[in-house]
Amino acid sequence: MWLWLVIGLVAIQRLWELWLANRNTRRLIALGAVEVGARHYPLFIALHASWLAAIALATPPATVPHPAWLAFYVVLQFGRLWVIATLGRFWTTRIITLLGAPLNRRGPYRFVRHPNYVIASLEILVLPLAVGQVWIAVAWSSANAMLLAWRIRVEDGALADRR
């Protein structure tokens, strides 16, 4: 029961994030923004979907999540909301650049250049650990690190003239 509740809530959150990101992307493109690095985007969608599916398929349904790991995951959600609130209409899951728009240096961006990536990376690590799936934590964290290395190079290149 607990496992399905957690997986269901994470899935709902991810779907809401995709909806919000798509809405913001459409608005930004209508203002003249452009997408950069679209080739790797489907890989991130596949990574996150397969991560959640792997947890659901590999974890016995009667598993009760470890309270400390689950609490850490919940704390990460406040970090995610902080990032989304800080970027507002500019928050998206794609690399969208709007010429002349200033780079954000408020909120978590005062401390870390890519706070959303830090939070997502920790989520990918922590949730499987909460249900005892160390191999999923390691495998998906490794895949995520490779994709993020690619994405951060693309994103930093796209934003270089605005730094």
mmCIF file of C-alpha atoms in Angstrom:
data_model
loop_
_atom_site.group_PDB
_atom_site.id
_atom_site.type_symbol
_atom_site.label_atom_id
_atom_site.label_comp_id
_atom_site.label_asym_id
_atom_site.label_seq_id
_atom_site.Cartn_x
_atom_site.Cartn_y
_atom_site.Cartn_z
ATOM 1 C CA MET A 1 0.000 0.000 0.000
ATOM 2 C CA TRP A 2 2.710 2.520 1.002
ATOM 3 C CA LEU A 3 4.764 1.731 -2.081
ATOM 4 C CA TRP A 4 1.879 2.432 -4.461
ATOM 5 C CA LEU A 5 0.943 5.596 -2.607
ATOM 6 C CA VAL A 6 4.487 6.959 -2.904
ATOM 7 C CA ILE A 7 4.863 5.936 -6.553
ATOM 8 C CA GLY A 8 1.448 7.378 -7.373
ATOM 9 C CA LEU A 9 2.252 10.711 -5.731
ATOM 10 C CA VAL A 10 5.617 10.935 -7.519
ATOM 11 C CA ALA A 11 3.962 10.113 -10.852
ATOM 12 C CA ILE A 12 1.301 12.781 -10.291
ATOM 13 C CA GLN A 13 3.995 15.311 -9.386
ATOM 14 C CA ARG A 14 6.013 14.491 -12.511
ATOM 15 C CA LEU A 15 2.927 14.801 -14.722
ATOM 16 C CA TRP A 16 2.086 18.162 -13.145
ATOM 17 C CA GLU A 17 5.667 19.321 -13.746
ATOM 18 C CA LEU A 18 5.456 18.288 -17.405
ATOM 19 C CA TRP A 19 2.173 20.158 -17.769
ATOM 20 C CA LEU A 20 3.639 23.299 -16.165
ATOM 21 C CA ALA A 21 6.851 23.055 -18.170
ATOM 22 C CA ASN A 22 4.947 22.621 -21.445
ATOM 23 C CA ARG A 23 2.720 25.594 -20.631
ATOM 24 C CA ASN A 24 5.752 27.768 -19.851
ATOM 25 C CA THR A 25 7.580 26.510 -22.950
ATOM 26 C CA ARG A 26 4.660 27.445 -25.207
ATOM 27 C CA ARG A 27 4.457 30.913 -23.642
ATOM 28 C CA LEU A 28 8.192 31.518 -23.989
ATOM 29 C CA ILE A 29 8.255 30.358 -27.616
ATOM 30 C CA ALA A 30 5.329 32.700 -28.348
ATOM 31 C CA LEU A 31 7.571 35.512 -27.039
ATOM 32 C CA GLY A 32 10.348 34.528 -29.454
ATOM 33 C CA ALA A 33 12.335 32.103 -27.297
ATOM 34 C CA VAL A 34 14.074 29.148 -28.911
ATOM 35 C CA GLU A 35 14.758 25.617 -27.756
ATOM 36 C CA VAL A 36 18.326 24.361 -27.654
ATOM 37 C CA GLY A 37 19.412 20.738 -27.267
ATOM 38 C CA ALA A 38 16.067 19.143 -28.050
ATOM 39 C CA ARG A 39 17.752 15.866 -29.065
ATOM 40 C CA HIS A 40 18.489 14.805 -25.502
ATOM 41 C CA TYR A 41 15.108 15.775 -24.037
ATOM 42 C CA PRO A 42 13.316 12.472 -24.849
ATOM 43 C CA LEU A 43 16.160 10.650 -23.091
ATOM 44 C CA PHE A 44 15.374 12.509 -19.860
ATOM 45 C CA ILE A 45 11.688 11.636 -20.162
ATOM 46 C CA ALA A 46 12.627 7.978 -20.712
ATOM 47 C CA LEU A 47 15.080 8.068 -17.803
ATOM 48 C CA HIS A 48 12.540 9.433 -15.327
ATOM 49 C CA ALA A 49 9.712 7.189 -16.523
ATOM 50 C CA SER A 50 11.863 4.052 -16.483
ATOM 51 C CA TRP A 51 13.257 4.985 -13.042
ATOM 52 C CA LEU A 52 9.790 5.100 -11.531
ATOM 53 C CA ALA A 53 8.728 1.948 -13.419
ATOM 54 C CA ALA A 54 11.839 0.101 -12.223
ATOM 55 C CA ILE A 55 11.057 1.006 -8.624
ATOM 56 C CA ALA A 56 7.456 -0.159 -9.052
ATOM 57 C CA LEU A 57 8.408 -3.431 -10.738
ATOM 58 C CA ALA A 58 11.404 -4.366 -8.577
ATOM 59 C CA THR A 59 10.008 -3.516 -5.173
ATOM 60 C CA PRO A 60 7.709 -5.949 -3.362
ATOM 61 C CA PRO A 61 4.296 -4.286 -2.916
ATOM 62 C CA ALA A 62 4.337 -4.785 0.863
ATOM 63 C CA THR A 63 7.523 -2.721 1.205
ATOM 64 C CA VAL A 64 7.262 0.119 3.680
ATOM 65 C CA PRO A 65 9.578 2.997 2.725
ATOM 66 C CA HIS A 66 12.354 3.822 5.164
ATOM 67 C CA PRO A 67 11.138 6.925 7.076
ATOM 68 C CA ALA A 68 14.439 8.857 7.018
ATOM 69 C CA TRP A 69 15.004 8.385 3.268
ATOM 70 C CA LEU A 70 11.373 9.217 2.564
ATOM 71 C CA ALA A 71 11.602 12.356 4.723
ATOM 72 C CA PHE A 72 14.717 13.401 2.790
ATOM 73 C CA TYR A 73 12.794 12.890 -0.465
ATOM 74 C CA VAL A 74 9.978 15.091 0.860
ATOM 75 C CA VAL A 75 12.495 17.823 1.801
ATOM 76 C CA LEU A 76 13.806 17.684 -1.767
ATOM 77 C CA GLN A 77 10.297 18.516 -2.982
ATOM 78 C CA PHE A 78 10.444 21.809 -1.110
ATOM 79 C CA GLY A 79 13.706 22.495 -2.930
ATOM 80 C CA ARG A 80 12.011 21.713 -6.231
ATOM 81 C CA LEU A 81 9.152 24.108 -5.404
ATOM 82 C CA TRP A 82 11.715 26.774 -4.481
ATOM 83 C CA VAL A 83 13.341 26.405 -7.915
ATOM 84 C CA ILE A 84 9.982 26.516 -9.707
ATOM 85 C CA ALA A 85 8.826 29.556 -7.718
ATOM 86 C CA THR A 86 12.126 31.350 -8.299
ATOM 87 C CA LEU A 87 12.041 30.867 -12.070
ATOM 88 C CA GLY A 88 8.281 31.368 -12.374
ATOM 89 C CA ARG A 89 7.252 31.585 -16.026
ATOM 90 C CA PHE A 90 10.817 30.743 -17.083
ATOM 91 C CA TRP A 91 10.802 27.297 -15.406
ATOM 92 C CA THR A 92 10.689 24.489 -17.929
ATOM 93 C CA THR A 93 12.092 21.000 -18.366
ATOM 94 C CA ARG A 94 13.627 21.961 -21.705
ATOM 95 C CA ILE A 95 16.452 24.346 -22.511
ATOM 96 C CA ILE A 96 14.550 27.420 -23.691
ATOM 97 C CA THR A 97 16.365 30.698 -24.191
ATOM 98 C CA LEU A 98 14.798 34.089 -24.600
ATOM 99 C CA LEU A 99 17.138 36.696 -26.011
ATOM 100 C CA GLY A 100 17.570 39.578 -23.613
ATOM 101 C CA ALA A 101 16.037 37.808 -20.630
ATOM 102 C CA PRO A 102 18.315 38.157 -17.606
ATOM 103 C CA LEU A 103 19.731 35.066 -15.941
ATOM 104 C CA ASN A 104 18.219 34.396 -12.570
ATOM 105 C CA ARG A 105 20.552 34.826 -9.618
ATOM 106 C CA ARG A 106 17.914 34.756 -6.873
ATOM 107 C CA GLY A 107 16.669 31.940 -4.681
ATOM 108 C CA PRO A 108 18.680 28.731 -4.939
ATOM 109 C CA TYR A 109 20.556 30.166 -7.942
ATOM 110 C CA ARG A 110 22.535 32.323 -5.495
ATOM 111 C CA PHE A 111 24.168 29.149 -4.219
ATOM 112 C CA VAL A 112 24.189 26.673 -7.119
ATOM 113 C CA ARG A 113 24.260 27.208 -10.873
ATOM 114 C CA HIS A 114 21.895 24.295 -11.609
ATOM 115 C CA PRO A 115 19.808 23.654 -8.472
ATOM 116 C CA ASN A 116 17.067 21.809 -10.341
ATOM 117 C CA TYR A 117 19.614 19.267 -11.594
ATOM 118 C CA VAL A 118 21.007 18.796 -8.091
ATOM 119 C CA ILE A 119 17.521 18.153 -6.732
ATOM 120 C CA ALA A 120 16.532 15.770 -9.552
ATOM 121 C CA SER A 121 19.806 13.869 -9.128
ATOM 122 C CA LEU A 122 19.199 13.480 -5.422
ATOM 123 C CA GLU A 123 15.615 12.334 -6.057
ATOM 124 C CA ILE A 124 16.836 9.651 -8.446
ATOM 125 C CA LEU A 125 19.240 8.457 -5.763
ATOM 126 C CA VAL A 126 17.057 8.791 -2.666
ATOM 127 C CA LEU A 127 13.678 7.309 -3.655
ATOM 128 C CA PRO A 128 15.073 3.870 -4.581
ATOM 129 C CA LEU A 129 17.102 3.879 -1.366
ATOM 130 C CA ALA A 130 13.890 4.575 0.555
ATOM 131 C CA VAL A 131 12.519 1.249 -0.676
ATOM 132 C CA GLY A 132 15.757 -0.733 -0.491
ATOM 133 C CA GLN A 133 16.579 -0.710 -4.213
ATOM 134 C CA VAL A 134 20.265 0.197 -4.133
ATOM 135 C CA TRP A 135 20.898 -1.125 -7.646
ATOM 136 C CA ILE A 136 18.234 1.193 -9.084
ATOM 137 C CA ALA A 137 19.751 4.138 -7.201
ATOM 138 C CA VAL A 138 23.197 3.369 -8.638
ATOM 139 C CA ALA A 139 22.128 2.489 -12.191
ATOM 140 C CA TRP A 140 19.748 5.398 -12.760
ATOM 141 C CA SER A 141 22.019 7.881 -10.979
ATOM 142 C CA SER A 142 24.837 6.853 -13.319
ATOM 143 C CA ALA A 143 22.652 7.242 -16.399
ATOM 144 C CA ASN A 144 21.380 10.581 -15.103
ATOM 145 C CA ALA A 145 24.935 11.820 -14.515
ATOM 146 C CA MET A 146 25.880 11.025 -18.120
ATOM 147 C CA LEU A 147 22.801 12.781 -19.494
ATOM 148 C CA LEU A 148 23.307 15.783 -17.223
ATOM 149 C CA ALA A 149 26.927 16.164 -18.336
ATOM 150 C CA TRP A 150 25.650 16.455 -21.916
ATOM 151 C CA ARG A 151 22.760 18.753 -20.997
ATOM 152 C CA ILE A 152 24.813 21.120 -18.843
ATOM 153 C CA ARG A 153 27.354 21.563 -21.663
ATOM 154 C CA VAL A 154 24.517 22.402 -24.067
ATOM 155 C CA GLU A 155 22.756 24.694 -21.590
ATOM 156 C CA ASP A 156 25.895 26.538 -20.534
ATOM 157 C CA GLY A 157 26.767 27.060 -24.199
ATOM 158 C CA ALA A 158 23.302 28.440 -24.913
ATOM 159 C CA LEU A 159 23.490 30.846 -21.951
ATOM 160 C CA ALA A 160 27.155 31.842 -22.314
ATOM 161 C CA ASP A 161 26.424 35.193 -23.981
ATOM 162 C CA ARG A 162 24.086 36.123 -21.093
ATOM 163 C CA ARG A 163 26.527 35.408 -18.259
#
